[in-house]
Amino acid sequence: MTSINLKSYYWLYSKVFLLTTIAVSFISAVSFIVGSILAFIVPLIAALSTAQKFVNDQLRAPEITEKKNLVWVSLAITLSTSLALTWASALILFPHVEWKDVFSFFSSEGVVVAIMLIVLVVGFLINYFMLNWAYGSFAATTASDLKKLNE
């Protein structure tokens, strides 16, 4: 088992994720529904780009531990970046909102919080399975195709 430094792939995922997010936010400004659908495509595009780069550099698919690390770090990047951009957007778009009132509303409305948690868990699972596929099956197929081309 060969272990390599995955930092460059984490940075690549971050850059592609951020640039794609910026592009999607312009589309989201025009249409909320289209932007919401594209929000799931952003991490997939970043993961596919990263998996492709990994295969091209290493001439193989990621090993199990590398795949696991790529998936979890990519998820962490996706969640932290999305959370930071959401907060920044909220603060810019709603500068005069009394945030303590917003938080007290959510703390008093259990149904709203439950629905939000369900949506977040479903979104997390969708992202997890997409990233797992990109760094797993997609990377393995790409590596196999690359090997056939080199023969």
Coordinates of N, CA and C in Angstrom, one line a residue:
M1 N 0.8 -1.2 0.0 CA 0.0 0.0 0.0 C 0.9 1.2 0.0
T2 N 0.7 2.1 -1.0 CA 1.5 3.3 -1.2 C 0.7 4.4 -0.7
S3 N 1.2 5.2 0.3 CA 0.5 6.3 0.8 C 1.2 7.6 0.2
I4 N 0.4 8.5 -0.3 CA 1.0 9.7 -0.9 C 0.4 10.9 -0.1
N5 N 1.0 12.0 -0.3 CA 0.5 13.3 0.3 C -0.7 13.8 -0.5
L6 N -1.9 13.9 0.1 CA -3.1 14.2 -0.6 C -3.4 15.7 -0.6
K7 N -2.5 16.5 0.0 CA -2.8 18.0 0.2 C -3.1 18.7 -1.1
S8 N -2.3 18.4 -2.2 CA -2.5 19.1 -3.4 C -3.9 18.7 -4.0
Y9 N -4.4 17.5 -3.7 CA -5.8 17.2 -4.2 C -6.8 17.9 -3.4
Y10 N -6.6 18.1 -2.1 CA -7.5 18.8 -1.2 C -7.6 20.3 -1.7
W11 N -6.5 20.8 -2.1 CA -6.4 22.2 -2.6 C -7.1 22.3 -3.9
L12 N -6.9 21.3 -4.8 CA -7.6 21.3 -6.1 C -9.1 21.2 -5.9
Y13 N -9.6 20.4 -5.0 CA -11.0 20.2 -4.7 C -11.5 21.6 -4.3
S14 N -10.8 22.2 -3.3 CA -11.2 23.5 -2.8 C -11.3 24.6 -3.8
K15 N -10.3 24.7 -4.7 CA -10.4 25.7 -5.8 C -11.5 25.4 -6.8
V16 N -11.7 24.2 -7.2 CA -12.8 23.9 -8.2 C -14.1 24.1 -7.5
F17 N -14.2 23.7 -6.2 CA -15.5 23.9 -5.5 C -15.8 25.4 -5.4
L18 N -14.9 26.2 -5.0 CA -15.1 27.6 -4.8 C -15.5 28.3 -6.1
L19 N -14.7 28.0 -7.2 CA -15.0 28.6 -8.5 C -16.3 28.2 -9.0
T20 N -16.7 27.0 -8.9 CA -18.0 26.5 -9.4 C -19.1 27.1 -8.5
T21 N -18.9 27.2 -7.2 CA -19.9 27.8 -6.4 C -20.1 29.3 -6.8
I22 N -19.1 30.0 -7.1 CA -19.2 31.4 -7.5 C -20.1 31.4 -8.8
A23 N -19.7 30.5 -9.8 CA -20.5 30.5 -11.0 C -22.0 30.2 -10.8
V24 N -22.2 29.2 -9.9 CA -23.6 28.8 -9.6 C -24.3 29.9 -8.9
S25 N -23.6 30.7 -8.0 CA -24.4 31.8 -7.3 C -24.9 32.8 -8.3
F26 N -24.2 33.0 -9.4 CA -24.8 34.0 -10.4 C -26.0 33.4 -11.0
I27 N -26.0 32.1 -11.3 CA -27.2 31.4 -11.8 C -28.3 31.4 -10.8
S28 N -28.0 31.2 -9.5 CA -29.0 31.2 -8.4 C -29.6 32.5 -8.3
A29 N -28.9 33.6 -8.6 CA -29.5 34.9 -8.5 C -30.7 35.1 -9.4
V30 N -30.6 34.3 -10.6 CA -31.6 34.4 -11.6 C -32.8 33.5 -11.3
S31 N -32.4 32.3 -10.8 CA -33.5 31.3 -10.6 C -33.1 30.4 -9.4
F32 N -33.9 30.5 -8.3 CA -33.7 29.8 -7.1 C -33.7 28.3 -7.3
I33 N -34.7 27.8 -8.1 CA -34.8 26.4 -8.3 C -33.6 25.8 -9.0
V34 N -33.2 26.5 -10.1 CA -32.1 26.0 -10.9 C -30.8 26.0 -10.0
G35 N -30.7 27.1 -9.2 CA -29.5 27.2 -8.3 C -29.5 26.1 -7.3
S36 N -30.6 25.8 -6.8 CA -30.7 24.7 -5.7 C -30.3 23.3 -6.3
I37 N -30.7 23.1 -7.5 CA -30.4 21.8 -8.2 C -28.9 21.8 -8.5
L38 N -28.3 22.9 -8.9 CA -26.9 23.0 -9.3 C -26.0 22.9 -8.0
A39 N -26.6 23.2 -6.9 CA -25.8 23.2 -5.6 C -25.3 21.8 -5.4
F40 N -26.0 20.7 -5.8 CA -25.6 19.4 -5.6 C -24.5 19.0 -6.7
I41 N -24.5 19.7 -7.8 CA -23.6 19.4 -8.9 C -22.2 20.0 -8.5
V42 N -22.1 21.0 -7.8 CA -20.9 21.7 -7.5 C -19.9 20.7 -6.8
P43 N -20.2 20.1 -5.7 CA -19.2 19.1 -5.2 C -18.9 18.0 -6.1
L44 N -19.9 17.6 -6.9 CA -19.6 16.5 -7.9 C -18.6 16.9 -8.9
I45 N -18.7 18.1 -9.4 CA -17.8 18.6 -10.4 C -16.4 18.7 -9.8
A46 N -16.3 19.2 -8.6 CA -15.0 19.3 -7.9 C -14.4 18.0 -7.7
A47 N -15.2 17.0 -7.3 CA -14.7 15.7 -7.0 C -14.3 14.9 -8.3
L48 N -15.0 15.1 -9.3 CA -14.7 14.5 -10.6 C -13.3 15.0 -11.1
S49 N -13.2 16.4 -11.0 CA -11.9 17.0 -11.4 C -10.8 16.5 -10.6
T50 N -11.0 16.4 -9.3 CA -9.9 16.0 -8.4 C -9.6 14.5 -8.7
A51 N -10.6 13.7 -8.9 CA -10.3 12.2 -9.1 C -9.6 12.1 -10.5
Q52 N -10.0 12.8 -11.4 CA -9.3 12.8 -12.8 C -7.8 13.2 -12.6
K53 N -7.6 14.2 -11.9 CA -6.2 14.7 -11.6 C -5.4 13.6 -10.9
F54 N -6.0 13.0 -9.9 CA -5.4 12.0 -9.1 C -4.9 10.8 -10.0
V55 N -5.9 10.4 -10.9 CA -5.6 9.2 -11.8 C -4.5 9.6 -12.8
N56 N -4.6 10.8 -13.3 CA -3.5 11.3 -14.3 C -2.2 11.4 -13.6
D57 N -2.1 11.8 -12.4 CA -0.8 12.0 -11.7 C -0.3 10.6 -11.2
Q58 N -1.1 9.8 -10.6 CA -0.7 8.5 -10.0 C -0.8 7.3 -10.9
L59 N -1.5 7.5 -12.0 CA -1.7 6.4 -13.0 C -2.5 5.2 -12.3
R60 N -3.3 5.5 -11.3 CA -4.1 4.5 -10.6 C -5.3 5.2 -9.9
A61 N -6.2 4.5 -9.5 CA -7.3 5.0 -8.6 C -6.8 5.1 -7.2
P62 N -7.4 6.0 -6.4 CA -7.1 6.0 -5.0 C -7.3 4.7 -4.3
E63 N -6.4 4.4 -3.4 CA -6.5 3.2 -2.6 C -7.6 3.5 -1.5
I64 N -8.0 2.5 -0.8 CA -9.2 2.6 0.1 C -8.9 3.7 1.1
T65 N -7.8 3.8 1.8 CA -7.6 4.8 2.8 C -7.5 6.2 2.1
E66 N -6.9 6.3 0.9 CA -6.8 7.6 0.2 C -8.2 8.0 -0.2
K67 N -9.0 7.1 -0.7 CA -10.4 7.4 -1.1 C -11.2 7.9 0.1
K68 N -11.0 7.2 1.3 CA -11.7 7.6 2.5 C -11.3 9.0 2.9
N69 N -10.0 9.3 2.9 CA -9.6 10.6 3.2 C -10.1 11.7 2.3
L70 N -10.0 11.4 1.0 CA -10.5 12.3 0.0 C -12.0 12.6 0.2
V71 N -12.8 11.6 0.4 CA -14.2 11.8 0.6 C -14.5 12.6 1.8
W72 N -13.9 12.3 3.0 CA -14.2 13.0 4.2 C -13.6 14.4 4.2
V73 N -12.4 14.6 3.7 CA -11.9 16.0 3.6 C -12.7 16.8 2.6
S74 N -13.1 16.2 1.5 CA -14.0 17.0 0.5 C -15.3 17.3 1.1
L75 N -15.9 16.4 1.9 CA -17.1 16.7 2.6 C -16.9 17.9 3.6
A76 N -15.8 17.9 4.3 CA -15.5 18.9 5.3 C -15.4 20.3 4.6
I77 N -14.7 20.2 3.4 CA -14.5 21.5 2.7 C -15.8 22.0 2.1
T78 N -16.6 21.0 1.6 CA -18.0 21.4 1.1 C -18.8 22.0 2.2
L79 N -18.9 21.4 3.4 CA -19.8 21.9 4.4 C -19.3 23.2 5.0
S80 N -18.0 23.3 5.3 CA -17.4 24.5 5.9 C -17.5 25.7 4.9
T81 N -17.2 25.5 3.7 CA -17.3 26.5 2.7 C -18.8 27.0 2.5
S82 N -19.7 26.0 2.4 CA -21.1 26.3 2.2 C -21.6 27.1 3.4
L83 N -21.2 26.7 4.6 CA -21.7 27.4 5.8 C -21.1 28.8 5.9
A84 N -19.9 29.0 5.6 CA -19.2 30.3 5.6 C -19.9 31.2 4.6
L85 N -20.1 30.7 3.4 CA -20.7 31.5 2.3 C -22.2 31.8 2.6
T86 N -22.9 30.9 3.3 CA -24.3 31.2 3.7 C -24.3 32.3 4.7
W87 N -23.5 32.2 5.7 CA -23.4 33.2 6.8 C -23.1 34.6 6.2
A88 N -22.0 34.6 5.3 CA -21.6 35.8 4.7 C -22.7 36.4 3.9
S89 N -23.4 35.6 3.1 CA -24.5 36.1 2.3 C -25.6 36.7 3.2
A90 N -26.0 35.9 4.2 CA -27.0 36.4 5.1 C -26.7 37.7 5.8
L91 N -25.4 37.9 6.2 CA -25.0 39.1 6.8 C -25.0 40.3 5.8
I92 N -24.6 40.0 4.6 CA -24.6 41.1 3.5 C -26.0 41.4 3.1
L93 N -26.8 40.4 2.9 CA -28.2 40.6 2.3 C -29.2 41.2 3.4
F94 N -28.9 40.8 4.6 CA -29.8 41.2 5.7 C -29.1 41.9 6.8
P95 N -28.5 43.1 6.6 CA -27.6 43.7 7.6 C -28.3 44.2 8.8
H96 N -29.6 44.5 8.7 CA -30.4 45.1 9.8 C -31.2 44.2 10.5
V97 N -31.1 42.9 10.3 CA -31.9 41.9 11.0 C -31.4 41.7 12.4
E98 N -32.3 41.6 13.3 CA -31.9 41.2 14.7 C -31.8 39.7 14.7
W99 N -30.5 39.3 14.7 CA -30.2 37.8 14.7 C -30.7 37.1 15.9
K100 N -30.8 37.8 17.0 CA -31.3 37.1 18.2 C -32.7 36.7 18.1
D101 N -33.5 37.5 17.3 CA -34.9 37.2 17.0 C -35.0 36.0 16.1
V102 N -34.1 35.9 15.1 CA -34.1 34.7 14.2 C -33.8 33.5 15.0
F103 N -32.7 33.5 15.9 CA -32.4 32.4 16.6 C -33.5 32.0 17.6
S104 N -34.1 32.9 18.2 CA -35.2 32.6 19.2 C -36.4 32.0 18.4
F105 N -36.6 32.4 17.2 CA -37.7 31.8 16.4 C -37.4 30.3 16.2
F106 N -36.2 30.0 15.7 CA -35.8 28.6 15.4 C -35.8 27.8 16.7
S107 N -35.4 28.4 17.8 CA -35.4 27.6 19.1 C -36.8 27.3 19.6
S108 N -37.7 28.1 19.2 CA -39.1 27.9 19.7 C -39.9 27.1 18.7
E109 N -39.5 26.9 17.5 CA -40.2 26.2 16.4 C -39.5 24.8 16.2
G110 N -39.9 23.8 16.9 CA -39.3 22.5 16.8 C -39.5 21.9 15.4
V111 N -40.7 22.1 14.8 CA -41.0 21.5 13.5 C -40.1 22.1 12.5
V112 N -39.8 23.3 12.5 CA -39.0 24.0 11.5 C -37.5 23.4 11.7
V113 N -37.1 23.3 12.9 CA -35.7 22.8 13.1 C -35.6 21.3 12.7
A114 N -36.7 20.6 12.9 CA -36.7 19.1 12.5 C -36.6 19.0 11.0
I115 N -37.4 19.8 10.3 CA -37.4 19.8 8.8 C -36.0 20.2 8.3
M116 N -35.4 21.3 8.9 CA -34.1 21.7 8.5 C -33.1 20.6 8.7
L117 N -33.1 19.9 9.8 CA -32.2 18.8 10.1 C -32.4 17.7 9.1
I118 N -33.6 17.4 8.7 CA -33.8 16.3 7.8 C -33.3 16.7 6.4
V119 N -33.5 17.9 6.0 CA -32.9 18.4 4.7 C -31.4 18.4 4.8
L120 N -30.8 18.8 5.9 CA -29.4 18.8 6.0 C -28.8 17.4 5.9
V121 N -29.4 16.4 6.6 CA -29.0 15.0 6.6 C -29.1 14.4 5.2
V122 N -30.2 14.7 4.6 CA -30.4 14.1 3.2 C -29.4 14.7 2.3
G123 N -29.1 16.0 2.4 CA -28.1 16.7 1.5 C -26.7 16.1 1.8
F124 N -26.4 15.9 3.1 CA -25.1 15.3 3.5 C -24.9 14.0 2.9
L125 N -26.0 13.1 3.0 CA -25.9 11.8 2.4 C -25.8 11.8 0.9
I126 N -26.5 12.7 0.2 CA -26.3 12.8 -1.2 C -24.9 13.2 -1.6
N127 N -24.4 14.2 -0.9 CA -23.0 14.6 -1.2 C -22.0 13.4 -0.9
Y128 N -22.2 12.7 0.2 CA -21.3 11.6 0.6 C -21.3 10.6 -0.5
F129 N -22.5 10.1 -1.0 CA -22.5 9.1 -2.0 C -21.9 9.6 -3.3
M130 N -22.2 10.8 -3.7 CA -21.6 11.4 -4.9 C -20.1 11.4 -4.8
L131 N -19.5 11.9 -3.7 CA -18.1 11.9 -3.5 C -17.5 10.5 -3.5
N132 N -18.2 9.6 -2.8 CA -17.7 8.2 -2.8 C -17.6 7.6 -4.2
W133 N -18.6 7.9 -5.0 CA -18.7 7.4 -6.3 C -17.5 8.0 -7.2
A134 N -17.3 9.3 -7.0 CA -16.3 10.0 -7.8 C -14.9 9.5 -7.5
Y135 N -14.6 9.3 -6.2 CA -13.3 8.8 -5.8 C -13.1 7.3 -5.9
G136 N -14.2 6.6 -6.1 CA -14.2 5.2 -6.1 C -14.4 4.7 -7.6
S137 N -15.7 4.4 -7.9 CA -16.0 3.8 -9.2 C -15.5 4.7 -10.4
F138 N -15.8 6.0 -10.4 CA -15.3 6.8 -11.4 C -13.8 6.8 -11.6
A139 N -13.1 7.0 -10.5 CA -11.6 6.9 -10.6 C -11.1 5.6 -11.1
A140 N -11.7 4.5 -10.6 CA -11.3 3.2 -11.1 C -11.5 3.0 -12.6
T141 N -12.7 3.4 -13.0 CA -13.0 3.3 -14.5 C -12.0 4.2 -15.3
T142 N -11.8 5.4 -14.8 CA -10.8 6.3 -15.5 C -9.4 5.7 -15.5
A143 N -9.0 5.1 -14.4 CA -7.7 4.5 -14.3 C -7.6 3.3 -15.3
S144 N -8.6 2.5 -15.4 CA -8.7 1.4 -16.3 C -8.6 1.9 -17.7
D145 N -9.4 2.9 -18.1 CA -9.4 3.5 -19.4 C -8.0 4.0 -19.7
L146 N -7.4 4.7 -18.8 CA -6.0 5.2 -19.0 C -5.0 4.1 -19.2
K147 N -5.2 3.1 -18.5 CA -4.2 1.9 -18.6 C -4.4 1.3 -20.0
K148 N -5.6 1.2 -20.5 CA -5.9 0.6 -21.8 C -5.3 1.5 -22.9
L149 N -5.4 2.9 -22.7 CA -4.8 3.8 -23.7 C -3.3 3.7 -23.8
N150 N -2.7 3.4 -22.6 CA -1.2 3.4 -22.6 C -0.6 2.0 -23.0
E151 N -1.5 1.0 -23.2 CA -1.0 -0.3 -23.7 C -0.8 -0.3 -25.2

